[in-house]
Structures are given as structure tokens and as C-alpha cells.
């Protein structure tokens, strides 16, 4: 899942990606200009790595 949200008039929009394992919730925030697919891929990699360790 990736969404962008602007808070305040002087802040830049961000991309939010969320991943979940049975123990952890991983949240990544990047500038909206960042490739959303890359952000999701990186979060998925982290989730897979943590899951592989048994968490």
C-alpha cells in the first residue's frame, strides 16, 4: 500500500508504505517524488527478511 499526504502548506507530499509481520509493523516515509514501486519493494524486502528470521 502506498499513499501520499500533505500536512501543512509548507511541507512536501510524502509516500507512505506499510509492511507487516506477525511481530512488527514496518513504516517507510519518502518524498512523493520517490518511485512508489521502489519504496514498496524496499519495504517488502525488509518484511521478507524479518519473516525469514522467524519474527
Coordinates of N, CA and C in Angstrom, one line a residue:
X1 N 0.9 -1.2 0.0 CA 0.0 0.0 0.0 C 0.9 1.2 0.0
X2 N 0.6 2.2 -0.8 CA 1.4 3.4 -0.8 C 0.4 4.6 -1.0
X3 N 0.5 5.6 -0.2 CA -0.3 6.7 -0.3 C 0.5 8.0 -0.1
X4 N 0.0 9.1 -0.6 CA 0.7 10.4 -0.3 C -0.2 11.3 0.5
X5 N 0.4 12.1 1.4 CA -0.5 13.0 2.2 C 0.4 14.3 2.4
X6 N -0.3 15.4 2.3 CA 0.4 16.7 2.6 C -0.2 17.2 3.9
X7 N 0.7 17.6 4.8 CA 0.3 18.2 6.1 C 0.9 19.6 6.1
X8 N 0.1 20.6 6.2 CA 0.6 22.0 6.2 C 0.9 22.4 4.8
X9 N 0.9 23.7 4.6 CA 1.1 24.3 3.3 C 2.6 24.3 2.9
X10 N 3.5 24.3 3.9 CA 5.0 24.4 3.5 C 5.7 23.0 3.4
X11 N 5.0 21.9 3.7 CA 5.6 20.6 3.6 C 5.4 20.0 2.3
X12 N 6.3 19.1 1.9 CA 6.2 18.4 0.7 C 5.4 17.1 0.9
X13 N 4.6 16.7 -0.2 CA 3.9 15.4 -0.1 C 4.8 14.3 0.1
X14 N 4.4 13.3 0.8 CA 5.2 12.1 1.1 C 4.5 10.8 0.6
X15 N 5.2 9.8 0.4 CA 4.7 8.5 0.1 C 4.9 7.6 1.4
X16 N 3.8 6.9 1.7 CA 3.9 6.1 2.9 C 3.7 4.6 2.5
X17 N 4.6 3.8 2.9 CA 4.5 2.3 2.6 C 4.5 1.6 4.0
X18 N 3.6 0.6 4.1 CA 3.5 -0.1 5.3 C 3.6 -1.6 5.0
X19 N 4.4 -2.3 5.9 CA 4.5 -3.7 5.8 C 4.3 -4.3 7.1
X20 N 3.8 -5.6 7.2 CA 3.5 -6.2 8.5 C 4.0 -7.6 8.6
X21 N 4.6 -8.0 9.7 CA 5.0 -9.3 10.0 C 4.1 -9.7 11.2
X22 N 4.3 -10.9 11.7 CA 3.4 -11.3 12.9 C 3.9 -10.5 14.1
X23 N 5.1 -10.0 14.2 CA 5.6 -9.3 15.3 C 5.8 -7.8 15.1
X24 N 6.1 -7.4 13.9 CA 6.5 -6.0 13.6 C 5.6 -5.3 12.6
X25 N 5.5 -4.0 12.7 CA 4.9 -3.2 11.6 C 6.0 -2.3 11.1
X26 N 6.2 -2.3 9.8 CA 7.3 -1.5 9.2 C 6.6 -0.4 8.4
X27 N 7.1 0.8 8.7 CA 6.5 2.0 8.1 C 7.7 2.8 7.4
X28 N 7.5 3.1 6.1 CA 8.5 3.9 5.4 C 7.9 5.1 4.9
X29 N 8.6 6.2 5.0 CA 8.1 7.5 4.5 C 9.1 8.1 3.6
X30 N 8.8 8.5 2.4 CA 9.7 9.1 1.4 C 9.0 10.3 0.7
X31 N 9.8 11.1 0.1 CA 9.3 12.2 -0.7 C 8.4 11.6 -1.8
X32 N 7.3 12.3 -2.2 CA 6.4 11.8 -3.2 C 7.1 11.7 -4.5
X33 N 8.2 12.4 -4.7 CA 9.0 12.3 -6.0 C 9.7 10.9 -6.1
X34 N 9.8 10.2 -5.0 CA 10.5 8.9 -5.0 C 9.5 7.9 -5.7
X35 N 10.1 7.0 -6.4 CA 9.3 6.0 -7.1 C 8.6 5.1 -6.1
X36 N 7.2 5.1 -6.2 CA 6.4 4.4 -5.2 C 6.7 2.9 -5.2
X37 N 6.9 2.4 -6.4 CA 7.2 1.0 -6.6 C 8.5 0.6 -5.9
X38 N 9.5 1.5 -5.9 CA 10.8 1.2 -5.2 C 10.6 1.2 -3.7
X39 N 9.8 2.2 -3.2 CA 9.5 2.2 -1.8 C 8.8 0.9 -1.3
X40 N 7.8 0.5 -2.1 CA 7.1 -0.7 -1.7 C 8.0 -1.9 -1.8
X41 N 8.9 -2.0 -2.8 CA 9.8 -3.1 -3.0 C 10.8 -3.2 -1.8
X42 N 11.3 -2.0 -1.3 CA 12.2 -2.0 -0.2 C 11.5 -2.5 1.1
X43 N 10.3 -2.0 1.3 CA 9.5 -2.4 2.5 C 9.3 -3.9 2.4
X44 N 8.9 -4.4 1.2 CA 8.6 -5.8 1.1 C 9.9 -6.6 1.4
X45 N 11.1 -6.1 0.9 CA 12.3 -6.8 1.2 C 12.6 -6.9 2.7
X46 N 12.3 -5.8 3.4 CA 12.5 -5.8 4.9 C 11.6 -6.8 5.6
X47 N 10.3 -6.8 5.1 CA 9.3 -7.7 5.7 C 9.7 -9.2 5.4
X48 N 10.2 -9.5 4.2 CA 10.6 -10.8 3.9 C 11.8 -11.2 4.7
X49 N 12.7 -10.3 4.9 CA 13.9 -10.6 5.7 C 13.6 -10.9 7.2
X50 N 12.7 -10.0 7.8 CA 12.3 -10.2 9.2 C 11.5 -11.5 9.3
X51 N 10.6 -11.8 8.4 CA 9.8 -13.0 8.4 C 10.8 -14.2 8.3
X52 N 11.8 -14.1 7.4 CA 12.7 -15.2 7.3 C 13.5 -15.5 8.6
X53 N 13.7 -14.5 9.4 CA 14.3 -14.7 10.7 C 13.4 -15.2 11.8
X54 N 12.1 -15.4 11.4 CA 11.2 -16.0 12.4 C 10.4 -15.0 13.2
X55 N 10.4 -13.7 12.8 CA 9.7 -12.7 13.6 C 8.4 -12.4 12.8

